[in-house]
PDB file of C-alpha atoms and ligand atoms in Angstrom:
ATOM      1  CA  MET L 109      43.890  55.354  66.424  1.00  0.00           C
ATOM      2  CA  THR L 110      44.142  56.474  63.361  1.00  0.00           C
ATOM      3  CA  ASP L 111      40.857  56.538  60.911  1.00  0.00           C
ATOM      4  CA  LEU L 112      40.625  53.582  59.026  1.00  0.00           C
ATOM      5  CA  VAL L 113      38.524  55.462  56.613  1.00  0.00           C
ATOM      6  CA  ALA L 114      38.921  58.838  55.493  1.00  0.00           C
ATOM      7  CA  CYS L 115      36.188  61.382  54.412  1.00  0.00           C
ATOM      8  CA  ASP L 116      36.077  64.830  53.100  1.00  0.00           C
ATOM      9  CA  ILE L 117      33.297  66.847  51.280  1.00  0.00           C
ATOM     10  CA  GLU L 118      34.454  69.223  48.555  1.00  0.00           C
ATOM     11  CA  ASP L 119      33.120  71.022  46.043  1.00  0.00           C
ATOM     12  CA  ARG L 120      29.667  68.576  46.300  1.00  0.00           C
ATOM     13  CA  ILE L 121      32.090  65.528  45.868  1.00  0.00           C
ATOM     14  CA  ALA L 122      32.365  63.287  48.814  1.00  0.00           C
ATOM     15  CA  TRP L 123      36.141  61.728  49.047  1.00  0.00           C
ATOM     16  CA  VAL L 124      35.761  58.281  51.004  1.00  0.00           C
ATOM     17  CA  ARG L 125      39.214  56.719  50.940  1.00  0.00           C
ATOM     18  CA  PHE L 126      40.068  53.578  52.365  1.00  0.00           C
ATOM     19  CA  ASN L 127      42.671  54.978  54.811  1.00  0.00           C
ATOM     20  CA  ARG L 128      45.301  51.829  55.806  1.00  0.00           C
ATOM     21  CA  PRO L 129      48.077  52.703  53.303  1.00  0.00           C
ATOM     22  CA  GLU L 130      50.869  50.586  55.343  1.00  0.00           C
ATOM     23  CA  LYS L 131      48.380  47.487  55.145  1.00  0.00           C
ATOM     24  CA  ARG L 132      47.713  48.305  51.227  1.00  0.00           C
ATOM     25  CA  ASN L 133      44.165  48.798  52.415  1.00  0.00           C
ATOM     26  CA  ALA L 134      43.602  45.716  53.041  1.00  0.00           C
ATOM     27  CA  MET L 135      39.659  45.110  54.543  1.00  0.00           C
ATOM     28  CA  SER L 136      39.433  44.350  58.374  1.00  0.00           C
ATOM     29  CA  PRO L 137      36.973  43.773  60.145  1.00  0.00           C
ATOM     30  CA  ARG L 138      37.392  46.947  62.078  1.00  0.00           C
ATOM     31  CA  LEU L 139      38.007  48.687  58.621  1.00  0.00           C
ATOM     32  CA  ASN L 140      34.690  47.009  57.178  1.00  0.00           C
ATOM     33  CA  ARG L 141      32.479  48.320  60.336  1.00  0.00           C
ATOM     34  CA  ARG L 142      34.020  51.815  60.350  1.00  0.00           C
ATOM     35  CA  MET L 143      33.497  52.110  56.239  1.00  0.00           C
ATOM     36  CA  LEU L 144      29.626  51.256  56.732  1.00  0.00           C
ATOM     37  CA  GLU L 145      29.413  53.855  59.684  1.00  0.00           C
ATOM     38  CA  VAL L 146      30.797  56.845  57.130  1.00  0.00           C
ATOM     39  CA  LEU L 147      28.895  55.419  54.560  1.00  0.00           C
ATOM     40  CA  GLU L 148      25.563  55.895  56.454  1.00  0.00           C
ATOM     41  CA  GLU L 149      26.546  58.754  58.355  1.00  0.00           C
ATOM     42  CA  ILE L 150      26.784  61.035  55.424  1.00  0.00           C
ATOM     43  CA  GLU L 151      24.697  59.187  52.647  1.00  0.00           C
ATOM     44  CA  PHE L 152      21.331  61.677  52.744  1.00  0.00           C
ATOM     45  CA  ARG L 153      23.303  64.763  53.408  1.00  0.00           C
ATOM     46  CA  ASP L 154      22.497  67.558  50.659  1.00  0.00           C
ATOM     47  CA  ASP L 155      26.053  69.094  50.650  1.00  0.00           C
ATOM     48  CA  PHE L 156      27.286  66.577  47.921  1.00  0.00           C
ATOM     49  CA  GLY L 157      25.750  64.674  45.208  1.00  0.00           C
ATOM     50  CA  VAL L 158      28.489  62.439  44.138  1.00  0.00           C
ATOM     51  CA  LEU L 159      30.761  59.730  46.307  1.00  0.00           C
ATOM     52  CA  VAL L 160      34.085  58.538  45.008  1.00  0.00           C
ATOM     53  CA  LEU L 161      36.013  55.957  46.536  1.00  0.00           C
ATOM     54  CA  ALA L 162      39.761  56.034  46.553  1.00  0.00           C
ATOM     55  CA  GLY L 163      42.301  54.563  48.425  1.00  0.00           C
ATOM     56  CA  GLU L 164      45.208  56.448  50.209  1.00  0.00           C
ATOM     57  CA  GLY L 165      48.882  55.558  49.096  1.00  0.00           C
ATOM     58  CA  SER L 166      49.658  52.564  46.221  1.00  0.00           C
ATOM     59  CA  ALA L 167      46.566  50.826  46.810  1.00  0.00           C
ATOM     60  CA  TRP L 168      43.046  51.211  46.127  1.00  0.00           C
ATOM     61  CA  SER L 169      42.697  47.880  48.252  1.00  0.00           C
ATOM     62  CA  ALA L 170      44.705  44.736  48.821  1.00  0.00           C
ATOM     63  CA  GLY L 171      41.742  43.090  48.922  1.00  0.00           C
ATOM     64  CA  MET L 172      40.218  41.166  52.407  1.00  0.00           C
ATOM     65  CA  ASP L 173      42.963  41.126  55.234  1.00  0.00           C
ATOM     66  CA  LEU L 174      44.110  37.613  55.214  1.00  0.00           C
ATOM     67  CA  GLN L 175      45.559  38.157  59.136  1.00  0.00           C
ATOM     68  CA  GLU L 176      42.406  40.136  60.395  1.00  0.00           C
ATOM     69  CA  TYR L 177      39.706  39.060  58.353  1.00  0.00           C
ATOM     70  CA  PHE L 178      40.530  35.208  57.593  1.00  0.00           C
ATOM     71  CA  ARG L 179      43.136  33.789  60.233  1.00  0.00           C
ATOM     72  CA  GLU L 180      41.977  35.860  63.388  1.00  0.00           C
ATOM     73  CA  THR L 181      37.827  35.491  62.278  1.00  0.00           C
ATOM     74  CA  GLU L 182      38.359  31.585  61.802  1.00  0.00           C
ATOM     75  CA  ALA L 183      40.026  31.150  64.849  1.00  0.00           C
ATOM     76  CA  LEU L 184      36.675  32.336  66.561  1.00  0.00           C
ATOM     77  CA  GLY L 185      34.708  29.781  64.688  1.00  0.00           C
ATOM     78  CA  LEU L 186      31.723  29.996  62.224  1.00  0.00           C
ATOM     79  CA  GLU L 187      30.317  32.844  64.471  1.00  0.00           C
ATOM     80  CA  GLY L 188      33.047  34.822  64.084  1.00  0.00           C
ATOM     81  CA  VAL L 189      33.717  34.263  60.269  1.00  0.00           C
ATOM     82  CA  ARG L 190      30.159  34.570  59.494  1.00  0.00           C
ATOM     83  CA  LYS L 191      29.938  37.934  61.580  1.00  0.00           C
ATOM     84  CA  SER L 192      33.035  39.426  59.687  1.00  0.00           C
ATOM     85  CA  GLN L 193      31.689  38.384  56.248  1.00  0.00           C
ATOM     86  CA  ARG L 194      28.336  40.222  57.084  1.00  0.00           C
ATOM     87  CA  GLU L 195      30.243  43.353  57.846  1.00  0.00           C
ATOM     88  CA  ALA L 196      31.855  43.352  54.618  1.00  0.00           C
ATOM     89  CA  TYR L 197      29.071  42.725  52.611  1.00  0.00           C
ATOM     90  CA  ALA L 198      26.566  44.938  54.499  1.00  0.00           C
ATOM     91  CA  TRP L 199      28.877  47.968  53.334  1.00  0.00           C
ATOM     92  CA  TRP L 200      29.158  46.923  49.805  1.00  0.00           C
ATOM     93  CA  LYS L 201      25.602  46.168  49.374  1.00  0.00           C
ATOM     94  CA  ARG L 202      24.718  49.702  50.922  1.00  0.00           C
ATOM     95  CA  LEU L 203      27.073  51.138  47.975  1.00  0.00           C
ATOM     96  CA  ARG L 204      25.172  49.364  45.629  1.00  0.00           C
ATOM     97  CA  TRP L 205      21.879  50.854  46.362  1.00  0.00           C
ATOM     98  CA  TYR L 206      23.450  54.178  47.763  1.00  0.00           C
ATOM     99  CA  GLN L 207      21.250  57.622  47.259  1.00  0.00           C
ATOM    100  CA  LYS L 208      24.029  59.124  45.530  1.00  0.00           C
ATOM    101  CA  PRO L 209      26.057  58.014  42.657  1.00  0.00           C
ATOM    102  CA  THR L 210      29.212  56.327  43.000  1.00  0.00           C
ATOM    103  CA  ILE L 211      32.503  56.134  41.481  1.00  0.00           C
ATOM    104  CA  ALA L 212      35.792  54.206  42.128  1.00  0.00           C
ATOM    105  CA  MET L 213      38.841  55.808  41.441  1.00  0.00           C
ATOM    106  CA  VAL L 214      41.074  52.825  41.275  1.00  0.00           C
ATOM    107  CA  ASN L 215      44.544  54.401  42.250  1.00  0.00           C
ATOM    108  CA  GLY L 216      46.297  51.217  42.477  1.00  0.00           C
ATOM    109  CA  TRP L 217      46.324  47.715  43.650  1.00  0.00           C
ATOM    110  CA  CYS L 218      42.915  46.163  43.668  1.00  0.00           C
ATOM    111  CA  PHE L 219      42.856  42.331  44.741  1.00  0.00           C
ATOM    112  CA  GLY L 220      40.218  39.966  45.538  1.00  0.00           C
ATOM    113  CA  GLY L 221      37.672  41.426  47.941  1.00  0.00           C
ATOM    114  CA  GLY L 222      38.218  44.573  46.440  1.00  0.00           C
ATOM    115  CA  TYR L 223      36.185  43.577  43.398  1.00  0.00           C
ATOM    116  CA  GLY L 224      32.917  43.973  45.754  1.00  0.00           C
ATOM    117  CA  PRO L 225      33.388  47.247  46.394  1.00  0.00           C
ATOM    118  CA  LEU L 226      34.331  47.982  42.651  1.00  0.00           C
ATOM    119  CA  PHE L 227      31.331  46.623  41.406  1.00  0.00           C
ATOM    120  CA  ALA L 228      29.244  48.384  44.196  1.00  0.00           C
ATOM    121  CA  CYS L 229      30.399  51.689  42.730  1.00  0.00           C
ATOM    122  CA  ASP L 230      28.319  52.490  39.477  1.00  0.00           C
ATOM    123  CA  LEU L 231      31.155  53.658  37.402  1.00  0.00           C
ATOM    124  CA  ALA L 232      35.020  52.860  37.635  1.00  0.00           C
ATOM    125  CA  ILE L 233      38.033  54.960  36.525  1.00  0.00           C
ATOM    126  CA  ALA L 234      41.337  53.531  37.005  1.00  0.00           C
ATOM    127  CA  ALA L 235      45.052  54.832  36.435  1.00  0.00           C
ATOM    128  CA  GLU L 236      46.474  52.936  33.610  1.00  0.00           C
ATOM    129  CA  GLU L 237      49.329  52.022  36.218  1.00  0.00           C
ATOM    130  CA  ALA L 238      46.392  50.442  38.472  1.00  0.00           C
ATOM    131  CA  LYS L 239      46.936  46.674  39.157  1.00  0.00           C
ATOM    132  CA  PHE L 240      43.644  44.196  39.256  1.00  0.00           C
ATOM    133  CA  GLY L 241      43.739  40.296  40.265  1.00  0.00           C
ATOM    134  CA  LEU L 242      41.591  37.952  41.744  1.00  0.00           C
ATOM    135  CA  SER L 243      44.822  36.393  43.580  1.00  0.00           C
ATOM    136  CA  GLU L 244      42.790  33.932  45.691  1.00  0.00           C
ATOM    137  CA  ILE L 245      43.816  30.990  43.518  1.00  0.00           C
ATOM    138  CA  ASN L 246      47.127  31.909  44.299  1.00  0.00           C
ATOM    139  CA  TRP L 247      46.963  31.556  47.954  1.00  0.00           C
ATOM    140  CA  GLY L 248      44.562  28.405  47.684  1.00  0.00           C
ATOM    141  CA  ILE L 249      40.600  29.445  47.881  1.00  0.00           C
ATOM    142  CA  LEU L 250      38.305  30.330  45.173  1.00  0.00           C
ATOM    143  CA  PRO L 251      37.294  33.767  44.930  1.00  0.00           C
ATOM    144  CA  GLY L 252      34.768  34.578  47.486  1.00  0.00           C
ATOM    145  CA  GLY L 253      32.939  37.782  48.769  1.00  0.00           C
ATOM    146  CA  GLY L 254      30.957  37.883  45.340  1.00  0.00           C
ATOM    147  CA  ALA L 255      34.452  38.285  43.529  1.00  0.00           C
ATOM    148  CA  THR L 256      33.677  35.611  40.951  1.00  0.00           C
ATOM    149  CA  LYS L 257      30.350  36.749  40.439  1.00  0.00           C
ATOM    150  CA  VAL L 258      31.816  40.602  39.669  1.00  0.00           C
ATOM    151  CA  ALA L 259      33.932  38.735  37.097  1.00  0.00           C
ATOM    152  CA  VAL L 260      31.251  36.917  35.153  1.00  0.00           C
ATOM    153  CA  GLU L 261      29.259  40.137  35.622  1.00  0.00           C
ATOM    154  CA  LEU L 262      31.598  42.479  33.999  1.00  0.00           C
ATOM    155  CA  LEU L 263      33.803  40.352  32.013  1.00  0.00           C
ATOM    156  CA  SER L 264      33.388  37.926  29.189  1.00  0.00           C
ATOM    157  CA  PHE L 265      33.046  34.244  29.871  1.00  0.00           C
ATOM    158  CA  ARG L 266      36.492  33.326  28.799  1.00  0.00           C
ATOM    159  CA  ASP L 267      37.895  36.473  30.552  1.00  0.00           C
ATOM    160  CA  ALA L 268      36.536  35.732  33.839  1.00  0.00           C
ATOM    161  CA  MET L 269      37.346  32.315  33.524  1.00  0.00           C
ATOM    162  CA  TYR L 270      41.129  33.271  32.622  1.00  0.00           C
ATOM    163  CA  HIS L 271      40.841  35.852  35.072  1.00  0.00           C
ATOM    164  CA  THR L 272      39.793  33.417  37.962  1.00  0.00           C
ATOM    165  CA  LEU L 273      41.811  30.284  37.491  1.00  0.00           C
ATOM    166  CA  THR L 274      45.336  31.985  36.253  1.00  0.00           C
ATOM    167  CA  GLY L 275      45.139  34.765  39.409  1.00  0.00           C
ATOM    168  CA  GLU L 276      47.706  36.843  36.968  1.00  0.00           C
ATOM    169  CA  MET L 277      47.156  40.707  37.247  1.00  0.00           C
ATOM    170  CA  ILE L 278      46.150  42.648  34.352  1.00  0.00           C
ATOM    171  CA  ASP L 279      46.751  46.432  34.500  1.00  0.00           C
ATOM    172  CA  GLY L 280      44.452  49.227  34.626  1.00  0.00           C
ATOM    173  CA  ARG L 281      44.374  49.703  30.518  1.00  0.00           C
ATOM    174  CA  LYS L 282      43.666  45.950  30.074  1.00  0.00           C
ATOM    175  CA  ALA L 283      40.777  46.066  32.793  1.00  0.00           C
ATOM    176  CA  ALA L 284      39.259  49.125  30.538  1.00  0.00           C
ATOM    177  CA  GLU L 285      39.539  47.042  27.415  1.00  0.00           C
ATOM    178  CA  TRP L 286      38.025  43.926  29.623  1.00  0.00           C
ATOM    179  CA  ARG L 287      35.310  46.550  30.875  1.00  0.00           C
ATOM    180  CA  LEU L 288      36.084  45.498  34.516  1.00  0.00           C
ATOM    181  CA  VAL L 289      36.231  49.489  34.773  1.00  0.00           C
ATOM    182  CA  ASN L 290      34.869  52.391  32.363  1.00  0.00           C
ATOM    183  CA  GLU L 291      38.418  53.894  31.250  1.00  0.00           C
ATOM    184  CA  ALA L 292      41.877  54.267  32.544  1.00  0.00           C
ATOM    185  CA  VAL L 293      43.818  57.286  32.601  1.00  0.00           C
ATOM    186  CA  PRO L 294      47.368  58.079  33.454  1.00  0.00           C
ATOM    187  CA  LEU L 295      47.824  58.158  37.641  1.00  0.00           C
ATOM    188  CA  ALA L 296      48.607  62.085  37.275  1.00  0.00           C
ATOM    189  CA  ARG L 297      45.525  62.642  35.611  1.00  0.00           C
ATOM    190  CA  LEU L 298      43.353  60.115  36.961  1.00  0.00           C
ATOM    191  CA  ARG L 299      41.958  62.745  39.773  1.00  0.00           C
ATOM    192  CA  ASP L 300      40.869  65.129  37.097  1.00  0.00           C
ATOM    193  CA  ARG L 301      39.402  62.969  35.199  1.00  0.00           C
ATOM    194  CA  VAL L 302      36.969  61.734  37.953  1.00  0.00           C
ATOM    195  CA  VAL L 303      36.207  65.452  38.961  1.00  0.00           C
ATOM    196  CA  GLU L 304      35.347  65.865  35.446  1.00  0.00           C
ATOM    197  CA  ILE L 305      32.799  63.070  35.636  1.00  0.00           C
ATOM    198  CA  CYS L 306      31.645  64.260  38.851  1.00  0.00           C
ATOM    199  CA  ARG L 307      30.835  67.565  37.540  1.00  0.00           C
ATOM    200  CA  VAL L 308      28.573  65.994  34.609  1.00  0.00           C
ATOM    201  CA  LEU L 309      26.978  63.937  37.167  1.00  0.00           C
ATOM    202  CA  LEU L 310      26.274  66.950  39.456  1.00  0.00           C
ATOM    203  CA  GLU L 311      24.659  68.991  36.708  1.00  0.00           C
ATOM    204  CA  LYS L 312      21.744  66.270  36.908  1.00  0.00           C
ATOM    205  CA  ASN L 313      18.367  65.709  38.242  1.00  0.00           C
ATOM    206  CA  PRO L 314      19.531  63.553  41.392  1.00  0.00           C
ATOM    207  CA  VAL L 315      15.982  61.886  41.535  1.00  0.00           C
ATOM    208  CA  ALA L 316      16.476  60.899  38.429  1.00  0.00           C
ATOM    209  CA  LEU L 317      20.194  59.554  38.824  1.00  0.00           C
ATOM    210  CA  LYS L 318      19.108  57.573  41.929  1.00  0.00           C
ATOM    211  CA  ALA L 319      16.453  56.089  39.436  1.00  0.00           C
ATOM    212  CA  ALA L 320      18.095  55.436  36.860  1.00  0.00           C
ATOM    213  CA  LYS L 321      21.259  54.177  38.582  1.00  0.00           C
ATOM    214  CA  ASP L 322      18.715  51.287  40.641  1.00  0.00           C
ATOM    215  CA  ALA L 323      17.215  50.669  37.271  1.00  0.00           C
ATOM    216  CA  VAL L 324      20.173  49.798  35.525  1.00  0.00           C
ATOM    217  CA  ARG L 325      21.266  47.366  38.158  1.00  0.00           C
ATOM    218  CA  ARG L 326      17.887  45.693  38.044  1.00  0.00           C
ATOM    219  CA  VAL L 327      16.723  45.362  34.656  1.00  0.00           C
ATOM    220  CA  LYS L 328      19.909  43.417  33.952  1.00  0.00           C
ATOM    221  CA  GLU L 329      18.145  40.251  35.781  1.00  0.00           C
ATOM    222  CA  MET L 330      15.040  40.733  34.215  1.00  0.00           C
ATOM    223  CA  THR L 331      12.640  39.615  31.288  1.00  0.00           C
ATOM    224  CA  PHE L 332      12.341  41.996  28.631  1.00  0.00           C
ATOM    225  CA  ASP L 333       8.390  42.388  29.750  1.00  0.00           C
ATOM    226  CA  ASN L 334       9.463  42.736  33.718  1.00  0.00           C
ATOM    227  CA  ALA L 335      11.657  45.318  32.967  1.00  0.00           C
ATOM    228  CA  GLU L 336       9.420  47.432  31.227  1.00  0.00           C
ATOM    229  CA  ASP L 337       6.793  46.755  33.738  1.00  0.00           C
ATOM    230  CA  TYR L 338       9.417  47.609  36.540  1.00  0.00           C
ATOM    231  CA  LEU L 339      10.656  50.788  34.799  1.00  0.00           C
ATOM    232  CA  ILE L 340       7.225  52.331  34.079  1.00  0.00           C
ATOM    233  CA  ARG L 341       6.425  51.996  38.236  1.00  0.00           C
ATOM    234  CA  ALA L 342      10.106  53.243  38.763  1.00  0.00           C
ATOM    235  CA  GLN L 343       9.194  56.139  36.702  1.00  0.00           C
ATOM    236  CA  GLU L 344       6.097  56.930  38.065  1.00  0.00           C
ATOM    237  CA  ALA L 345       7.885  56.546  41.794  1.00  0.00           C
ATOM    238  CA  ALA L 346      10.659  59.082  41.233  1.00  0.00           C
ATOM    239  CA  ASN L 347       7.498  61.558  40.340  1.00  0.00           C
ATOM    240  CA  PHE L 348       6.347  61.243  43.873  1.00  0.00           C
ATOM    241  CA  PHE L 349       9.707  63.191  45.037  1.00  0.00           C
ATOM    242  CA  ASP L 350      10.234  65.249  42.054  1.00  0.00           C
ATOM    243  CA  ASN L 351       7.579  65.701  39.726  1.00  0.00           C
ATOM    244  CA  GLU L 352       8.257  69.176  38.818  1.00  0.00           C
ATOM    245  CA  GLY L 353      11.601  68.281  37.205  1.00  0.00           C
ATOM    246  CA  ARG L 354      11.084  66.597  34.501  1.00  0.00           C
ATOM    247  CA  LYS L 355       8.200  69.004  33.499  1.00  0.00           C
ATOM    248  CA  GLU L 356      11.344  71.730  33.776  1.00  0.00           C
ATOM    249  CA  GLY L 357      13.382  69.659  31.583  1.00  0.00           C
ATOM    250  CA  ILE L 358      10.560  69.276  28.981  1.00  0.00           C
ATOM    251  CA  ARG L 359       9.542  73.230  29.534  1.00  0.00           C
ATOM    252  CA  GLN L 360      13.297  74.398  28.635  1.00  0.00           C
ATOM    253  CA  PHE L 361      13.332  72.383  25.667  1.00  0.00           C
ATOM    254  CA  ILE L 362       9.614  72.676  24.065  1.00  0.00           C
ATOM    255  CA  ASP L 363       8.861  76.415  25.233  1.00  0.00           C
ATOM    256  CA  ASP L 364      11.991  78.082  26.196  1.00  0.00           C
ATOM    257  CA  LYS L 365      14.374  76.269  23.582  1.00  0.00           C
ATOM    258  CA  SER L 366      17.357  77.042  25.897  1.00  0.00           C
ATOM    259  CA  TYR L 367      19.153  73.481  25.635  1.00  0.00           C
ATOM    260  CA  LYS L 368      18.680  69.964  23.778  1.00  0.00           C
ATOM    261  CA  PRO L 369      18.401  67.138  25.825  1.00  0.00           C
ATOM    262  CA  GLY L 370      20.572  65.282  23.658  1.00  0.00           C
ATOM    263  CA  LEU L 371      23.278  67.412  23.814  1.00  0.00           C
ATOM    264  CA  SER L 372      23.259  68.276  27.906  1.00  0.00           C
ATOM    265  CA  ALA L 373      21.115  68.509  30.949  1.00  0.00           C
ATOM    266  CA  TYR L 374      18.528  71.153  31.658  1.00  0.00           C
ATOM    267  CA  ASP L 375      19.035  74.207  34.065  1.00  0.00           C
ATOM    268  CA  ARG L 376      18.218  73.198  37.431  1.00  0.00           C
ATOM    269  CA  SER L 377      18.291  76.353  39.104  1.00  0.00           C
ATOM    270  CA  LYS L 378      15.641  77.896  37.249  1.00  0.00           C
ATOM    271  CA  GLN L 379      13.206  75.157  38.044  1.00  0.00           C
ATOM    272  CA  LYS L 380      10.490  76.332  40.082  1.00  0.00           C
ATOM    273  CA  ALA L 381       9.550  75.284  43.666  1.00  0.00           C
ATOM    274  CA  LYS L 382       8.527  71.491  44.165  1.00  0.00           C
ATOM    275  CA  GLY L 383       5.009  70.499  43.516  1.00  0.00           C
TER     276      GLY L 383
HETATM  277  N1  LIG Z  73      46.195  40.968  53.886  1.00  0.00           N
HETATM  278  C1  LIG Z  73      46.878  41.316  55.019  1.00  0.00           C
HETATM  279  N2  LIG Z  73      48.070  41.922  55.078  1.00  0.00           N
HETATM  280  C2  LIG Z  73      48.020  42.733  53.868  1.00  0.00           C
HETATM  281  C3  LIG Z  73      47.105  42.402  52.722  1.00  0.00           C
HETATM  282  C4  LIG Z  73      46.392  41.673  52.948  1.00  0.00           C
HETATM  283  N3  LIG Z  73      45.378  41.326  51.645  1.00  0.00           N
HETATM  284  N4  LIG Z  73      48.009  43.144  51.896  1.00  0.00           N
HETATM  285  C5  LIG Z  73      49.128  43.414  51.941  1.00  0.00           C
HETATM  286  N5  LIG Z  73      49.372  43.268  53.573  1.00  0.00           N
HETATM  287  C6  LIG Z  73      50.156  43.917  54.518  1.00  0.00           C
HETATM  288  C7  LIG Z  73      51.435  43.163  54.115  1.00  0.00           C
HETATM  289  O1  LIG Z  73      51.369  42.114  54.912  1.00  0.00           O
HETATM  290  C8  LIG Z  73      52.452  44.127  54.778  1.00  0.00           C
HETATM  291  O2  LIG Z  73      52.710  43.687  56.003  1.00  0.00           O
HETATM  292  P1  LIG Z  73      53.767  44.498  56.883  1.00  0.00           P
HETATM  293  O3  LIG Z  73      54.377  45.513  56.426  1.00  0.00           O
HETATM  294  O4  LIG Z  73      53.497  44.192  58.368  1.00  0.00           O
HETATM  295  O5  LIG Z  73      54.895  43.482  56.648  1.00  0.00           O
HETATM  296  C9  LIG Z  73      52.016  45.481  54.209  1.00  0.00           C
HETATM  297  O6  LIG Z  73      50.644  45.335  53.959  1.00  0.00           O
HETATM  298  C10 LIG Z  73      52.576  45.989  52.974  1.00  0.00           C
HETATM  299  O7  LIG Z  73      52.138  44.853  52.100  1.00  0.00           O
HETATM  300  P2  LIG Z  73      53.884  44.643  51.127  1.00  0.00           P
HETATM  301  O8  LIG Z  73      53.473  43.191  50.431  1.00  0.00           O
HETATM  302  O9  LIG Z  73      54.924  44.618  51.457  1.00  0.00           O
HETATM  303  O10 LIG Z  73      53.699  45.746  49.664  1.00  0.00           O
HETATM  304  P3  LIG Z  73      53.885  45.506  48.430  1.00  0.00           P
HETATM  305  O11 LIG Z  73      53.512  46.994  47.933  1.00  0.00           O
HETATM  306  O12 LIG Z  73      55.409  45.050  47.789  1.00  0.00           O
HETATM  307  O13 LIG Z  73      53.091  44.507  47.837  1.00  0.00           O
HETATM  308  C11 LIG Z  73      50.718  43.779  47.461  1.00  0.00           C
HETATM  309  C12 LIG Z  73      51.550  44.804  47.421  1.00  0.00           C
HETATM  310  C13 LIG Z  73      49.365  43.946  47.391  1.00  0.00           C
HETATM  311  C14 LIG Z  73      51.202  42.993  45.842  1.00  0.00           C
HETATM  312  C15 LIG Z  73      50.546  42.792  48.134  1.00  0.00           C
HETATM  313  O14 LIG Z  73      50.911  43.049  49.609  1.00  0.00           O
HETATM  314  C16 LIG Z  73      49.823  41.484  48.332  1.00  0.00           C
HETATM  315  O15 LIG Z  73      49.945  40.539  47.263  1.00  0.00           O
HETATM  316  N6  LIG Z  73      48.862  41.368  49.226  1.00  0.00           N
HETATM  317  C17 LIG Z  73      47.589  40.038  48.872  1.00  0.00           C
HETATM  318  C18 LIG Z  73      46.701  40.619  47.908  1.00  0.00           C
HETATM  319  C19 LIG Z  73      45.618  39.470  48.101  1.00  0.00           C
HETATM  320  O16 LIG Z  73      46.116  38.405  47.847  1.00  0.00           O
HETATM  321  N7  LIG Z  73      44.380  40.106  48.295  1.00  0.00           N
HETATM  322  C20 LIG Z  73      43.427  39.107  48.220  1.00  0.00           C
HETATM  323  C21 LIG Z  73      42.857  39.023  49.344  1.00  0.00           C
HETATM  324  S1  LIG Z  73      40.697  37.940  49.277  1.00  0.00           S
END
């Protein structure tokens, strides 16, 4: 049996790929189970600092598998349906709060349920040629599995409504214009662009990255005062894991004058042992 999820770690980047190209990387219960296993297996390894989620073949993911995720689990009744939903949602949630920053590298088709992992990734870079769609309306359901929520979170109200009701596809360029993804580049340049962004992230303090990515997701739902309070606590908690990093960052700027934080990251290789 081929592995439904491929994973390679190379130059401190974990390349995790939907690996069911013959089915356009549709998410079956087996794929969902395997994805959670892979994400959990590697999460705390220290030989990588960024995870990229990509797709093998012409698709990123054609969404939920209509045969194996819908038809076959529905045949098992409520228990089967709920079990397969939980398996899918579990890995998306794990990815939303992943220890390392994550990038969706959308190389091709991205439909329906694919919006769950798309949103779960911290950043998303698409090929201009990629195609996105909430196709559910085309086969007679509402975009579930969080997909409607993703549309409303990321798009304007009008675009979210149009996208949901018409089922019309948009390409990578439009997805970038609508802010469904950060940017779109020609497919031929996609991997290089993603590696460039990974390199930027790999220079940063990993404790600060984790605290910052969680903070962006959390504060979105908070009042200003709650957010201010949360951020004080989050910053203090981060010091528990890395109290020296930020002191070193201040030292290299104020004392050494070796870099400017407005322009780049401090040199972490010069940091003394953790205190
Ligand atoms: N569920 C189950 N099977 C799927 C699938 C899905 N979401 N998406 C693709 N497949 C299967 C096809 O049934 C086909 O299987 P077969 O070779 O055994 O016949 C195979 O993958 C290739 O798909 P095909 O449609 O021939 O590829 P394509 O490149 O011409 O078109 C899509 C790609 C993505 C446009 C098309 O497959 C599609 O519309 N898929 C459904 C998308 C969708 O609505 N997803 C939302 C689910 S929530």
